[in-house]
Amino acid sequence: MENRTLELPVIPLRNTVILPHATSPVDVGRPRSKAAVERASEGDRHVFLVTQKAPEVDEPAPEDLYDTGVLAAVKQVMRLPDGTLQVVVETKARARLLAYREERGYVAAAGELLEDPPTYDEALVRVLMRELKEAFERYVEAHKGLRLDRYKVEAVLGMVDPVRLPDVAAGYATWNVEDKMAVLETVGVENRLKKVLELLLRDLERFALDSKIAARVKEQMDANQREYYLREQMKAIQKELGGEDAAGEMLELRERIEASGMPDEVKEKALKELTRLERMQPGSPEATVARTYLDWLLDVPWTETSGDAIDIQLTRQVLDEDHYGLDEVKERILEFLAVRQLAEDDESYKGPILCLVGPPGVGKTSLGRSVARSMNRKFVRISLGGVRDEAEIRGHRRTYIGALPGKIIQAMKTAGVVNPVFLLDEIDKMASDWRGDPASAMLEVLDPEQNKTFTDHYLDVPYDLSRVFFITTANSLSTIPGPLRDRMEIIEIPGYTALEKEQIAKGFLWPRQLEAGQMKGRLAIEDAAIRRVIHEYTREAGVRELERQLAKLVRRAAKRYIENPWEGERRVAEADLPDYLGVPKYRPDKREDAPQVGAAQGLAWTPVGGALLTVEALAVPGKGNLKLTGNLGDVMKESAQAALSYLRSTASRWGLPEGFHTQWDLHVHVPEGATPKDGPSAGITIAVAIASALTGRPARMDWAMTGEVTLRGKVLAIGGLKEKLLAAHQSGIRQVILPAENEPQLAEVPEEVLCDLEVKLVEQVEEVLETVLLPAPEPTPPTDKPSLRPEA
Ligand code: ADP
């Protein structure tokens, strides 16, 4: 191989490679390039064309240029008005540039021509040429952006020179600088044919892939278009049939279903229903039913959430902000939440449900609300009081006329999120009278194993309740069915003392009512007046009635203010209360507590708090019958029997004649109010009433008592001690008799209540009788004219 060396002016090219054997226009604008062209025109018109590695460099140094370039002849130069030269070059041969030299105004380079070896494998070259031409033809055909004139293609296909063929073919290809440089740098006929063939085949593969993708995209587009077209048509038809809105409505429904985030299974069902609806006569009853159903599916939340994680600090703060006292209750709630938080990520954790138990108005609902607020979650509540039918929880099947979802789903719709705090009020009231088993439906709602797929009969698709934070409330534990109770973490709230109520009223209820009544700054209340409201206008364990009375007071004041505005703040004093609230309903000091024959003052527990109860007994000549009336359960009957048996066995001690029980009929009456469940604790009270009736000895009514009695006169412990003492205190009782066995629980009773009470702890009924029964006015035991109390 013979290499010739030449020295020629250099024209650097940007973004382009011109291969040998081509005639090509080149715009020359840079001063050094222009000078190079001029220099060439003066000589033998030859130049080196070399491509820049980085097109943005204006005055490229040698290292900015590729090593390989081409030898070209300047065929024609035309000066354009802007000074640029349009040059036509004819490229001849490859050249390796070896050294550069700065001349006057231009750059010259010394280079040697790269010539192909003169001999080659003719058979191989023939095959390569054929394949290259074939590939080139397919390339031109498949290449969307390349619009090559047919004659040029024919020219390539007709070429016989294996040296020129690859260069010319590559010259037409739309390759980048790297690809074309690769061709330029390839020396040797076979090598170059292979290189260009390889590049062509590479592109053909790409085109095939592209068109496959394109075909798929097109297919999809066609399908969409078809659907769109059909839908438009249907819209038009529906418009004809049922007026404008129907069509738009269907379209809107479809969009809402797509956007709702329903699980696939539900979405499928919704779309099916929609298709049915589209075929129905708009406005027909069946269309209304289908439409209502779809609205329900769309209105319950499927993905929306509210709120943050549990933050114990924040919850404590919120609970304190909203509630006075209740320290132990708040502590228990926080503990419960802490455990829940720790178990947050534990899928297998089956936490219990919080259940707040206590009389009305002690803040159960509002504690639930605070928990929601502290977590920034939506809050909903439903009352289960009086729910007898499973359908109220789960809804009715759609086949019923006017069917609707049950309370659970209705509340979820109200919540609008999948994770609200959900308060189930009065869960004890539901179970007490059940039909169709609402309790087992509730069990499913509250069971983490099952509530992921809660089914409402109306919705008829599984609905996930597992992210709901359920809290339940109840007045009494005893009426919650066992399986439900087992799932719950019970927190008891017993009721407030008068002092606590006063603090709650001052700190919470009164300011809230002032705000609600727009009377802030115009009305104030004296502490003594609040106390009087508590004592004389309400009698309750909680503060609900207290809140109502304060609300009433503010409303009355507001009305007066409107009629007759005043300056500054008007103060409500104790003596003003009748003016606002009417005559007091309760007068503790006026309580009837003169001693009475045939009566006794008992203390009872009820679901709405503690209460006083007066047991009455009447003895009339007869044959020893025992008659019981009023709110008496079997347990109370047993108490009465036990009391009677005790009196018989100790008859002489109480001055009762031998065999008195066969000569007298006894009638024991317990007024409404105390629940039968509480029966045993009235034992000693019944004993006192009977003893008093039989002996004629008056019983002191300023002592209130509670305690179970055995046949042999032993006094046993009772429950609900705190509630009972709160009630006694509130009613103005100052002396109580309690079973000695209950002494430890006295520690739970607020100090302010205990210090007002004289407590007598007893072990035997005789201690009770001795304390309460006064000597008979006439020393004779019951005669044929015993002391009677009228029947209530
Ligand atoms: P429940 O649900 O136990 O029947 P609520 O939560 O409805 O009782 O309470 C009745 C009213 O008394 C509500 O306005 C509540 O905010 C208020 N309340 C109850 N306890 C407290 C308390 N400890 N501090 C402040 N407000 C209280």
XYZ file of C-alpha atoms and ligand atoms in Angstrom, residues 319 321-326 330 358-369 381 423 425 473 475 493 496 500 503-505 507-509 512-513 542-544 547, ligand 1:
67
model
C -58.752 15.614 75.901
C -58.887 21.047 76.507
C -62.338 19.575 76.052
C -62.931 17.940 79.433
C -62.609 18.802 83.061
C -61.277 16.117 85.405
C -61.834 12.501 84.334
C -58.271 10.036 80.083
C -71.590 5.354 82.297
C -74.802 7.282 82.894
C -76.015 9.838 80.335
C -74.278 13.178 80.134
C -70.928 12.208 81.617
C -69.075 13.010 78.414
C -68.846 9.677 76.608
C -69.804 11.114 73.254
C -67.716 14.175 73.659
C -64.664 12.098 74.630
C -65.112 10.189 71.384
C -65.306 13.455 69.526
C -71.966 8.577 65.389
C -69.078 6.195 67.704
C -73.921 4.912 70.957
C -70.809 3.674 74.558
C -75.101 3.011 80.124
C -67.261 6.830 83.925
C -69.822 13.738 88.762
C -67.091 18.677 89.611
C -66.229 23.273 87.529
C -67.549 21.753 84.282
C -70.312 24.327 84.117
C -65.150 26.074 82.518
C -67.025 24.475 79.640
C -70.799 24.504 79.523
C -70.066 27.399 75.224
C -73.673 28.430 75.749
C -73.947 13.639 84.302
C -74.264 17.236 83.192
C -76.665 16.998 80.300
C -76.201 22.090 80.081
P -72.788 11.129 77.064
O -72.344 10.800 75.708
O -72.009 10.447 78.131
O -74.245 11.003 77.285
P -72.084 13.801 76.317
O -70.753 13.522 75.757
O -73.206 14.026 75.386
O -72.460 12.661 77.336
O -71.954 15.011 77.319
C -72.980 15.950 77.554
C -72.408 17.335 77.580
O -71.595 17.519 78.737
C -71.510 17.610 76.406
O -71.722 18.933 75.999
C -70.112 17.453 76.993
O -69.186 18.208 76.308
C -70.287 17.934 78.405
N -69.355 17.290 79.312
C -69.481 16.091 79.896
N -68.440 15.813 80.698
C -67.610 16.875 80.626
C -66.352 17.210 81.245
N -65.737 16.373 82.085
N -65.799 18.392 80.927
C -66.419 19.238 80.085
N -67.585 18.993 79.490
C -68.195 17.835 79.759
